[in-house]
Every structure is written in structure tokens, then in C-alpha cells.
Amino acid sequence: MQTDNCPETASQETLSPPEEVRVTGFRLELIHFLRRPLHGVREVLSEVSAGVAAEDFFRDLSEESKKQLFCQQMASVLPLSGRYTLNLSVSMLADAAFVEQILAQKLGRKIIIEIQDPGSLLRLNSIEQQTIFTAVKRLSAEEYQVWLDDLYPEHLYAWSRSGLVFDAVKIDCHLFRQFSQSAAVFARLVRRYRDAGKMVVVEGVESIEDYIICLRSAADALQGYFFRQEWRRLSLH
């Protein structure tokens, strides 16, 4: 998909007005699958200029800039082999026109959608939540896998009400650190998450010890600095 195929409103606004604060490229992080025959799946993560506080920068991006960034990420990986996960916010899923633009590209066998802020669902009323659930169902019907990123236990109930079973759910690095002090406790967390997703992906794997804990937990896939030699980068400049 070319950037100009995204919604017009997303392409009319720059990513960041100050020239010194901008996205410089994309990091393609390998997702290492342990138990399923999936290979060449990478998450597309944006990188910013040196000295920029990345977390603050992405948090403060306008909705239109987030859409444009999504389009840039998609256009950048289309010529590459493999499959790629791209992040969408709950608010972006609430934009029916934007979701339809994604569906129109018919890239379900290439692009995986990660809902990056599942906790945001808790701030919506029941009607707004149904809009999100409908968007997920529409994407799934068109062969797009949908994953829940950064899922925390307190988010599970709200998402379970939808009746959806996601293609994967991700345990983020902070939750992994919190629960991995005990292999048995972490294994129970993985089993609990499996009720929400067909696969459980663990982020923040940094060492062989982390790898072994995840392997014993029956997690399906891993991601993190331990696999950094398999990362790739795309420059925008």
C-alpha cells in the first residue's frame, strides 16, 4: 500500500512539526516462535532522532500523525519478504473509515494488527466498546490476524466480554519481569492468557535464563534483546 492510499486526513499532516523531532526509521524485531510453524514474522517499531524521548514523542502524537505513521510503516515493509506486525491504537480502531481503508488493501496475509493499548478499552462505554469489537471482527473476516499487545490481567475481563479469541496476546517486558521471578507463577500467567489468545508472545527476553523460563512456561513465541542479531533496520533518510 502506498502512503497516499491511506485516509486523506492522515496524509495531510506531518508526523511532528518540529523538524528536529522526527521518525528516522523503523526497527524490524524478529518474533521467535517456539511451538508453531511461523517464521519471518517481525514487529515494526519506529525509531526517532537521537536525544528525543521516544515514549513522550509517541504518546503526544496526534491521531492523524499516528495514522500517517502506520501508513509509512506499511508502505516500507510491503516490498520485503515475511510478515509484519503493525501497531494500532484503540482510538484508531474506532475510526471506521480508517479501518475500511486497511481492509481495502487486502493484506491480511502480509500484515498483522497489534492493538497497542488494550487498557484503553476500559475507558469506553459499552456502545464504544462494541465499535471496537466490530472492527476486530471485520479485520479477522478479511484474514488479518489481530493481536493484543501489552495485555495486563486487569484488561482480560473487558476483552473477554467480546467473545473474541485473538490470534495472539502479548506479555510485555514489565509484566514478564514481575512474574518471571518464579517459573511456576509465570507458567500460570501464560495459561491464563491462553484463554484470550491462540498464542502467547512474551516480550523483554534478554538472556538465556529468560529464554528457558519462557520455554518451560509453554509460551508460543518470544521477542526481545536476546534476538537482537536478527533485527533489521530501515532508514527513512
PDB file of C-alpha atoms in Angstrom:
ATOM      1  CA  MET A   1       0.000   0.000   0.000  1.00  0.00           C
ATOM      2  CA  GLN A   2       1.331   3.405  -0.896  1.00  0.00           C
ATOM      3  CA  THR A   3       1.086   6.162   1.693  1.00  0.00           C
ATOM      4  CA  ASP A   4      -1.384   8.121  -0.437  1.00  0.00           C
ATOM      5  CA  ASN A   5      -3.803   5.188  -0.291  1.00  0.00           C
ATOM      6  CA  CYS A   6      -4.300   5.849   3.410  1.00  0.00           C
ATOM      7  CA  PRO A   7      -7.074   8.198   4.518  1.00  0.00           C
ATOM      8  CA  GLU A   8      -6.532  11.693   3.154  1.00  0.00           C
ATOM      9  CA  THR A   9      -6.619  13.214   6.615  1.00  0.00           C
ATOM     10  CA  ALA A  10      -3.705  11.024   7.644  1.00  0.00           C
ATOM     11  CA  SER A  11      -1.508  12.142   4.781  1.00  0.00           C
ATOM     12  CA  GLN A  12      -2.092  15.859   5.124  1.00  0.00           C
ATOM     13  CA  GLU A  13      -0.307  16.287   8.450  1.00  0.00           C
ATOM     14  CA  THR A  14       3.381  15.872   9.162  1.00  0.00           C
ATOM     15  CA  LEU A  15       4.461  13.402  11.795  1.00  0.00           C
ATOM     16  CA  SER A  16       5.971  16.055  14.015  1.00  0.00           C
ATOM     17  CA  PRO A  17       6.032  19.811  13.351  1.00  0.00           C
ATOM     18  CA  PRO A  18       9.471  20.490  14.907  1.00  0.00           C
ATOM     19  CA  GLU A  19      11.980  19.378  12.291  1.00  0.00           C
ATOM     20  CA  GLU A  20      14.421  18.173  14.925  1.00  0.00           C
ATOM     21  CA  VAL A  21      11.844  15.755  16.353  1.00  0.00           C
ATOM     22  CA  ARG A  22      11.041  13.117  13.763  1.00  0.00           C
ATOM     23  CA  VAL A  23      10.921   9.443  12.983  1.00  0.00           C
ATOM     24  CA  THR A  24      14.215   8.418  11.406  1.00  0.00           C
ATOM     25  CA  GLY A  25      13.445   4.824  10.508  1.00  0.00           C
ATOM     26  CA  PHE A  26      11.943   1.514  11.529  1.00  0.00           C
ATOM     27  CA  ARG A  27      13.350  -1.367  13.544  1.00  0.00           C
ATOM     28  CA  LEU A  28      12.098  -4.784  12.465  1.00  0.00           C
ATOM     29  CA  GLU A  29      12.236  -7.016  15.530  1.00  0.00           C
ATOM     30  CA  LEU A  30      12.097 -10.750  14.934  1.00  0.00           C
ATOM     31  CA  ILE A  31       9.434 -12.683  16.827  1.00  0.00           C
ATOM     32  CA  HIS A  32      10.914 -16.083  17.652  1.00  0.00           C
ATOM     33  CA  PHE A  33       8.309 -18.860  17.559  1.00  0.00           C
ATOM     34  CA  LEU A  34       8.899 -21.913  19.735  1.00  0.00           C
ATOM     35  CA  ARG A  35       5.995 -24.218  19.004  1.00  0.00           C
ATOM     36  CA  ARG A  36       4.285 -23.106  15.821  1.00  0.00           C
ATOM     37  CA  PRO A  37       5.488 -23.186  12.222  1.00  0.00           C
ATOM     38  CA  LEU A  38       5.564 -19.407  11.817  1.00  0.00           C
ATOM     39  CA  HIS A  39       8.747 -17.873  10.516  1.00  0.00           C
ATOM     40  CA  GLY A  40       9.831 -14.443   9.328  1.00  0.00           C
ATOM     41  CA  VAL A  41       7.354 -12.510  11.479  1.00  0.00           C
ATOM     42  CA  ARG A  42       8.687  -9.142  12.662  1.00  0.00           C
ATOM     43  CA  GLU A  43       7.227  -6.243  14.604  1.00  0.00           C
ATOM     44  CA  VAL A  44       7.706  -2.825  13.002  1.00  0.00           C
ATOM     45  CA  LEU A  45       8.860  -0.289  15.600  1.00  0.00           C
ATOM     46  CA  SER A  46       9.584   3.356  14.843  1.00  0.00           C
ATOM     47  CA  GLU A  47      12.873   4.986  15.829  1.00  0.00           C
ATOM     48  CA  VAL A  48      13.324   8.698  16.492  1.00  0.00           C
ATOM     49  CA  SER A  49      16.224  11.130  16.362  1.00  0.00           C
ATOM     50  CA  ALA A  50      18.957  10.870  18.986  1.00  0.00           C
ATOM     51  CA  GLY A  51      18.130  12.818  22.123  1.00  0.00           C
ATOM     52  CA  VAL A  52      14.368  12.528  21.660  1.00  0.00           C
ATOM     53  CA  ALA A  53      12.380  10.886  24.459  1.00  0.00           C
ATOM     54  CA  ALA A  54      10.667   8.239  22.357  1.00  0.00           C
ATOM     55  CA  GLU A  55       7.931   7.377  24.847  1.00  0.00           C
ATOM     56  CA  ASP A  56       6.884  11.015  25.211  1.00  0.00           C
ATOM     57  CA  PHE A  57       7.100  11.619  21.471  1.00  0.00           C
ATOM     58  CA  PHE A  58       4.798   8.760  20.518  1.00  0.00           C
ATOM     59  CA  ARG A  59       2.397   9.475  23.370  1.00  0.00           C
ATOM     60  CA  ASP A  60       1.968  13.063  22.195  1.00  0.00           C
ATOM     61  CA  LEU A  61       1.459  12.272  18.503  1.00  0.00           C
ATOM     62  CA  SER A  62      -1.891  13.401  17.138  1.00  0.00           C
ATOM     63  CA  GLU A  63      -4.314  10.789  15.857  1.00  0.00           C
ATOM     64  CA  GLU A  64      -3.727  11.895  12.275  1.00  0.00           C
ATOM     65  CA  SER A  65       0.037  11.605  12.694  1.00  0.00           C
ATOM     66  CA  LYS A  66      -0.375   8.112  14.128  1.00  0.00           C
ATOM     67  CA  LYS A  67      -2.373   7.138  11.060  1.00  0.00           C
ATOM     68  CA  GLN A  68       0.270   8.563   8.771  1.00  0.00           C
ATOM     69  CA  LEU A  69       2.972   6.685  10.644  1.00  0.00           C
ATOM     70  CA  PHE A  70       1.011   3.449  10.274  1.00  0.00           C
ATOM     71  CA  CYS A  71       0.790   4.063   6.529  1.00  0.00           C
ATOM     72  CA  GLN A  72       4.520   4.763   6.300  1.00  0.00           C
ATOM     73  CA  GLN A  73       5.311   1.572   8.163  1.00  0.00           C
ATOM     74  CA  MET A  74       3.069  -0.474   5.909  1.00  0.00           C
ATOM     75  CA  ALA A  75       4.490   1.019   2.717  1.00  0.00           C
ATOM     76  CA  SER A  76       8.040   0.388   3.944  1.00  0.00           C
ATOM     77  CA  VAL A  77       7.603  -3.345   4.538  1.00  0.00           C
ATOM     78  CA  LEU A  78       5.451  -4.250   1.542  1.00  0.00           C
ATOM     79  CA  PRO A  79       8.469  -4.904  -0.733  1.00  0.00           C
ATOM     80  CA  LEU A  80      10.056  -7.178   1.885  1.00  0.00           C
ATOM     81  CA  SER A  81       9.523 -10.886   2.376  1.00  0.00           C
ATOM     82  CA  GLY A  82       7.854 -12.220   5.502  1.00  0.00           C
ATOM     83  CA  ARG A  83       5.009 -10.953   7.659  1.00  0.00           C
ATOM     84  CA  TYR A  84       4.950  -7.818   9.781  1.00  0.00           C
ATOM     85  CA  THR A  85       3.013  -6.683  12.833  1.00  0.00           C
ATOM     86  CA  LEU A  86       1.908  -3.037  12.895  1.00  0.00           C
ATOM     87  CA  ASN A  87       0.541  -1.209  15.926  1.00  0.00           C
ATOM     88  CA  LEU A  88      -2.904   0.387  16.021  1.00  0.00           C
ATOM     89  CA  SER A  89      -4.415   2.212  18.985  1.00  0.00           C
ATOM     90  CA  VAL A  90      -7.933   1.567  20.233  1.00  0.00           C
ATOM     91  CA  SER A  91      -8.902   5.071  19.087  1.00  0.00           C
ATOM     92  CA  MET A  92      -7.675   4.303  15.565  1.00  0.00           C
ATOM     93  CA  LEU A  93      -9.825   1.169  15.530  1.00  0.00           C
ATOM     94  CA  ALA A  94     -12.787   3.360  16.447  1.00  0.00           C
ATOM     95  CA  ASP A  95     -12.323   5.253  13.164  1.00  0.00           C
ATOM     96  CA  ALA A  96     -14.479   3.185  10.816  1.00  0.00           C
ATOM     97  CA  ALA A  97     -13.195   4.960   7.704  1.00  0.00           C
ATOM     98  CA  PHE A  98      -9.582   4.199   8.610  1.00  0.00           C
ATOM     99  CA  VAL A  99     -10.389   0.546   9.274  1.00  0.00           C
ATOM    100  CA  GLU A 100     -12.118   0.322   5.893  1.00  0.00           C
ATOM    101  CA  GLN A 101      -9.009   1.733   4.218  1.00  0.00           C
ATOM    102  CA  ILE A 102      -6.930  -1.021   5.820  1.00  0.00           C
ATOM    103  CA  LEU A 103      -9.421  -3.674   4.751  1.00  0.00           C
ATOM    104  CA  ALA A 104      -9.423  -2.359   1.185  1.00  0.00           C
ATOM    105  CA  GLN A 105      -5.715  -3.147   0.849  1.00  0.00           C
ATOM    106  CA  LYS A 106      -6.391  -6.906   1.298  1.00  0.00           C
ATOM    107  CA  LEU A 107      -3.054  -7.502   3.004  1.00  0.00           C
ATOM    108  CA  GLY A 108      -4.175  -9.982   5.646  1.00  0.00           C
ATOM    109  CA  ARG A 109      -1.514 -12.487   4.628  1.00  0.00           C
ATOM    110  CA  LYS A 110       1.211  -9.860   4.966  1.00  0.00           C
ATOM    111  CA  ILE A 111       0.190  -7.537   7.798  1.00  0.00           C
ATOM    112  CA  ILE A 112      -0.722  -8.459  11.382  1.00  0.00           C
ATOM    113  CA  ILE A 113      -2.518  -5.859  13.501  1.00  0.00           C
ATOM    114  CA  GLU A 114      -1.407  -5.313  17.110  1.00  0.00           C
ATOM    115  CA  ILE A 115      -3.765  -3.385  19.368  1.00  0.00           C
ATOM    116  CA  GLN A 116      -1.133  -1.464  21.273  1.00  0.00           C
ATOM    117  CA  ASP A 117      -3.177  -0.095  24.182  1.00  0.00           C
ATOM    118  CA  PRO A 118      -5.772  -2.701  25.221  1.00  0.00           C
ATOM    119  CA  GLY A 119      -6.256  -0.931  28.556  1.00  0.00           C
ATOM    120  CA  SER A 120      -7.889   1.971  26.717  1.00  0.00           C
ATOM    121  CA  LEU A 121     -10.941  -0.215  26.180  1.00  0.00           C
ATOM    122  CA  LEU A 122     -11.757   0.155  29.875  1.00  0.00           C
ATOM    123  CA  ARG A 123     -12.332   3.894  29.416  1.00  0.00           C
ATOM    124  CA  LEU A 124     -15.026   3.383  26.768  1.00  0.00           C
ATOM    125  CA  ASN A 125     -18.735   2.924  27.304  1.00  0.00           C
ATOM    126  CA  SER A 126     -20.485  -0.225  26.112  1.00  0.00           C
ATOM    127  CA  ILE A 127     -21.501   1.246  22.747  1.00  0.00           C
ATOM    128  CA  GLU A 128     -17.960   2.448  22.054  1.00  0.00           C
ATOM    129  CA  GLN A 129     -16.595  -0.943  23.058  1.00  0.00           C
ATOM    130  CA  GLN A 130     -18.908  -2.641  20.586  1.00  0.00           C
ATOM    131  CA  THR A 131     -17.481  -0.418  17.840  1.00  0.00           C
ATOM    132  CA  ILE A 132     -14.007  -1.737  18.663  1.00  0.00           C
ATOM    133  CA  PHE A 133     -15.186  -5.349  18.755  1.00  0.00           C
ATOM    134  CA  THR A 134     -16.887  -4.903  15.383  1.00  0.00           C
ATOM    135  CA  ALA A 135     -13.681  -3.512  13.874  1.00  0.00           C
ATOM    136  CA  VAL A 136     -11.718  -6.520  15.128  1.00  0.00           C
ATOM    137  CA  LYS A 137     -14.299  -8.896  13.671  1.00  0.00           C
ATOM    138  CA  ARG A 138     -14.153  -7.084  10.322  1.00  0.00           C
ATOM    139  CA  LEU A 139     -10.368  -7.372  10.213  1.00  0.00           C
ATOM    140  CA  SER A 140     -10.465 -11.047  11.154  1.00  0.00           C
ATOM    141  CA  ALA A 141     -13.065 -11.755   8.484  1.00  0.00           C
ATOM    142  CA  GLU A 142     -10.654 -10.378   5.872  1.00  0.00           C
ATOM    143  CA  GLU A 143      -7.797 -12.670   7.042  1.00  0.00           C
ATOM    144  CA  TYR A 144      -5.976 -10.092   9.158  1.00  0.00           C
ATOM    145  CA  GLN A 145      -4.578 -11.582  12.332  1.00  0.00           C
ATOM    146  CA  VAL A 146      -5.284  -9.362  15.333  1.00  0.00           C
ATOM    147  CA  TRP A 147      -3.063  -9.463  18.421  1.00  0.00           C
ATOM    148  CA  LEU A 148      -3.410  -7.762  21.797  1.00  0.00           C
ATOM    149  CA  ASP A 149      -0.168  -6.033  22.783  1.00  0.00           C
ATOM    150  CA  ASP A 150       0.831  -5.119  26.362  1.00  0.00           C
ATOM    151  CA  LEU A 151      -2.100  -7.026  27.836  1.00  0.00           C
ATOM    152  CA  TYR A 152      -2.372  -6.909  31.638  1.00  0.00           C
ATOM    153  CA  PRO A 153      -4.524  -9.170  33.830  1.00  0.00           C
ATOM    154  CA  GLU A 154      -6.879  -6.307  34.685  1.00  0.00           C
ATOM    155  CA  HIS A 155      -7.671  -5.916  30.969  1.00  0.00           C
ATOM    156  CA  LEU A 156      -8.782  -9.500  30.447  1.00  0.00           C
ATOM    157  CA  TYR A 157     -12.387  -9.210  31.588  1.00  0.00           C
ATOM    158  CA  ALA A 158     -13.275  -6.279  29.341  1.00  0.00           C
ATOM    159  CA  TRP A 159     -11.913  -8.023  26.267  1.00  0.00           C
ATOM    160  CA  SER A 160     -13.391 -11.415  27.182  1.00  0.00           C
ATOM    161  CA  ARG A 161     -16.866  -9.855  27.092  1.00  0.00           C
ATOM    162  CA  SER A 162     -16.480  -9.529  23.335  1.00  0.00           C
ATOM    163  CA  GLY A 163     -16.393 -13.287  22.862  1.00  0.00           C
ATOM    164  CA  LEU A 164     -13.333 -12.799  20.654  1.00  0.00           C
ATOM    165  CA  VAL A 165     -10.349 -15.116  20.770  1.00  0.00           C
ATOM    166  CA  PHE A 166      -7.347 -13.200  19.470  1.00  0.00           C
ATOM    167  CA  ASP A 167      -4.702 -14.741  17.260  1.00  0.00           C
ATOM    168  CA  ALA A 168      -2.105 -13.823  19.891  1.00  0.00           C
ATOM    169  CA  VAL A 169      -1.763 -11.909  23.137  1.00  0.00           C
ATOM    170  CA  LYS A 170       1.497 -10.365  24.306  1.00  0.00           C
ATOM    171  CA  ILE A 171       3.001 -10.191  27.786  1.00  0.00           C
ATOM    172  CA  ASP A 172       5.093  -7.031  27.918  1.00  0.00           C
ATOM    173  CA  CYS A 173       8.586  -6.766  29.382  1.00  0.00           C
ATOM    174  CA  HIS A 174       7.471  -5.179  32.668  1.00  0.00           C
ATOM    175  CA  LEU A 175       4.901  -7.885  33.366  1.00  0.00           C
ATOM    176  CA  PHE A 176       7.434 -10.546  32.391  1.00  0.00           C
ATOM    177  CA  ARG A 177       9.952  -9.145  34.899  1.00  0.00           C
ATOM    178  CA  GLN A 178       7.292  -9.027  37.599  1.00  0.00           C
ATOM    179  CA  PHE A 179       6.131 -12.624  37.174  1.00  0.00           C
ATOM    180  CA  SER A 180       9.276 -14.414  35.985  1.00  0.00           C
ATOM    181  CA  GLN A 181      10.889 -14.422  39.442  1.00  0.00           C
ATOM    182  CA  SER A 182       9.042 -17.707  39.839  1.00  0.00           C
ATOM    183  CA  ALA A 183       8.867 -20.073  36.878  1.00  0.00           C
ATOM    184  CA  ALA A 184       5.712 -21.671  38.267  1.00  0.00           C
ATOM    185  CA  VAL A 185       3.954 -18.329  38.753  1.00  0.00           C
ATOM    186  CA  PHE A 186       4.877 -17.224  35.247  1.00  0.00           C
ATOM    187  CA  ALA A 187       3.636 -20.507  33.763  1.00  0.00           C
ATOM    188  CA  ARG A 188       0.268 -19.906  35.440  1.00  0.00           C
ATOM    189  CA  LEU A 189       0.122 -16.435  33.906  1.00  0.00           C
ATOM    190  CA  VAL A 190       0.780 -17.886  30.445  1.00  0.00           C
ATOM    191  CA  ARG A 191      -2.005 -20.433  30.919  1.00  0.00           C
ATOM    192  CA  ARG A 192      -4.376 -17.675  31.989  1.00  0.00           C
ATOM    193  CA  TYR A 193      -3.542 -15.601  28.924  1.00  0.00           C
ATOM    194  CA  ARG A 194      -4.174 -18.538  26.638  1.00  0.00           C
ATOM    195  CA  ASP A 195      -7.880 -18.120  27.351  1.00  0.00           C
ATOM    196  CA  ALA A 196      -7.710 -14.792  25.488  1.00  0.00           C
ATOM    197  CA  GLY A 197      -5.459 -15.758  22.594  1.00  0.00           C
ATOM    198  CA  LYS A 198      -4.491 -18.699  20.435  1.00  0.00           C
ATOM    199  CA  MET A 199      -0.834 -17.870  21.096  1.00  0.00           C
ATOM    200  CA  VAL A 200       1.040 -16.183  23.934  1.00  0.00           C
ATOM    201  CA  VAL A 201       4.018 -13.999  22.953  1.00  0.00           C
ATOM    202  CA  VAL A 202       6.481 -12.843  25.623  1.00  0.00           C
ATOM    203  CA  GLU A 203       8.355  -9.556  25.213  1.00  0.00           C
ATOM    204  CA  GLY A 204      11.504  -8.489  27.042  1.00  0.00           C
ATOM    205  CA  VAL A 205      13.517 -11.697  26.630  1.00  0.00           C
ATOM    206  CA  GLU A 206      17.106 -10.593  27.236  1.00  0.00           C
ATOM    207  CA  SER A 207      19.084 -13.653  28.343  1.00  0.00           C
ATOM    208  CA  ILE A 208      19.331 -17.420  28.116  1.00  0.00           C
ATOM    209  CA  GLU A 209      17.739 -17.574  31.576  1.00  0.00           C
ATOM    210  CA  ASP A 210      14.731 -15.630  30.280  1.00  0.00           C
ATOM    211  CA  TYR A 211      14.566 -17.954  27.285  1.00  0.00           C
ATOM    212  CA  ILE A 212      14.494 -21.064  29.476  1.00  0.00           C
ATOM    213  CA  ILE A 213      11.772 -19.664  31.752  1.00  0.00           C
ATOM    214  CA  CYS A 214       9.612 -18.929  28.708  1.00  0.00           C
ATOM    215  CA  LEU A 215      10.300 -22.312  27.166  1.00  0.00           C
ATOM    216  CA  ARG A 216       9.173 -24.062  30.341  1.00  0.00           C
ATOM    217  CA  SER A 217       6.082 -21.882  30.600  1.00  0.00           C
ATOM    218  CA  ALA A 218       4.631 -23.171  27.308  1.00  0.00           C
ATOM    219  CA  ALA A 219       4.671 -19.697  25.753  1.00  0.00           C
ATOM    220  CA  ASP A 220       4.427 -19.834  21.970  1.00  0.00           C
ATOM    221  CA  ALA A 221       6.785 -17.055  20.908  1.00  0.00           C
ATOM    222  CA  LEU A 222       9.410 -14.680  22.286  1.00  0.00           C
ATOM    223  CA  GLN A 223      10.678 -11.213  21.469  1.00  0.00           C
ATOM    224  CA  GLY A 224      13.447  -9.056  22.876  1.00  0.00           C
ATOM    225  CA  TYR A 225      17.098  -8.065  23.021  1.00  0.00           C
ATOM    226  CA  PHE A 226      18.196 -11.710  23.186  1.00  0.00           C
ATOM    227  CA  PHE A 227      17.374 -11.908  19.466  1.00  0.00           C
ATOM    228  CA  ARG A 228      18.976  -8.575  18.530  1.00  0.00           C
ATOM    229  CA  GLN A 229      21.307 -10.168  15.962  1.00  0.00           C
ATOM    230  CA  GLU A 230      18.191 -10.955  13.933  1.00  0.00           C
ATOM    231  CA  TRP A 231      16.878  -7.380  13.994  1.00  0.00           C
ATOM    232  CA  ARG A 232      16.840  -5.292  10.839  1.00  0.00           C
ATOM    233  CA  ARG A 233      16.559  -1.565  10.295  1.00  0.00           C
ATOM    234  CA  LEU A 234      15.036   0.590   7.591  1.00  0.00           C
ATOM    235  CA  SER A 235      16.140   4.207   7.297  1.00  0.00           C
ATOM    236  CA  LEU A 236      13.778   6.924   6.111  1.00  0.00           C
ATOM    237  CA  HIS A 237      16.596   9.310   5.244  1.00  0.00           C
TER     238      HIS A 237
END
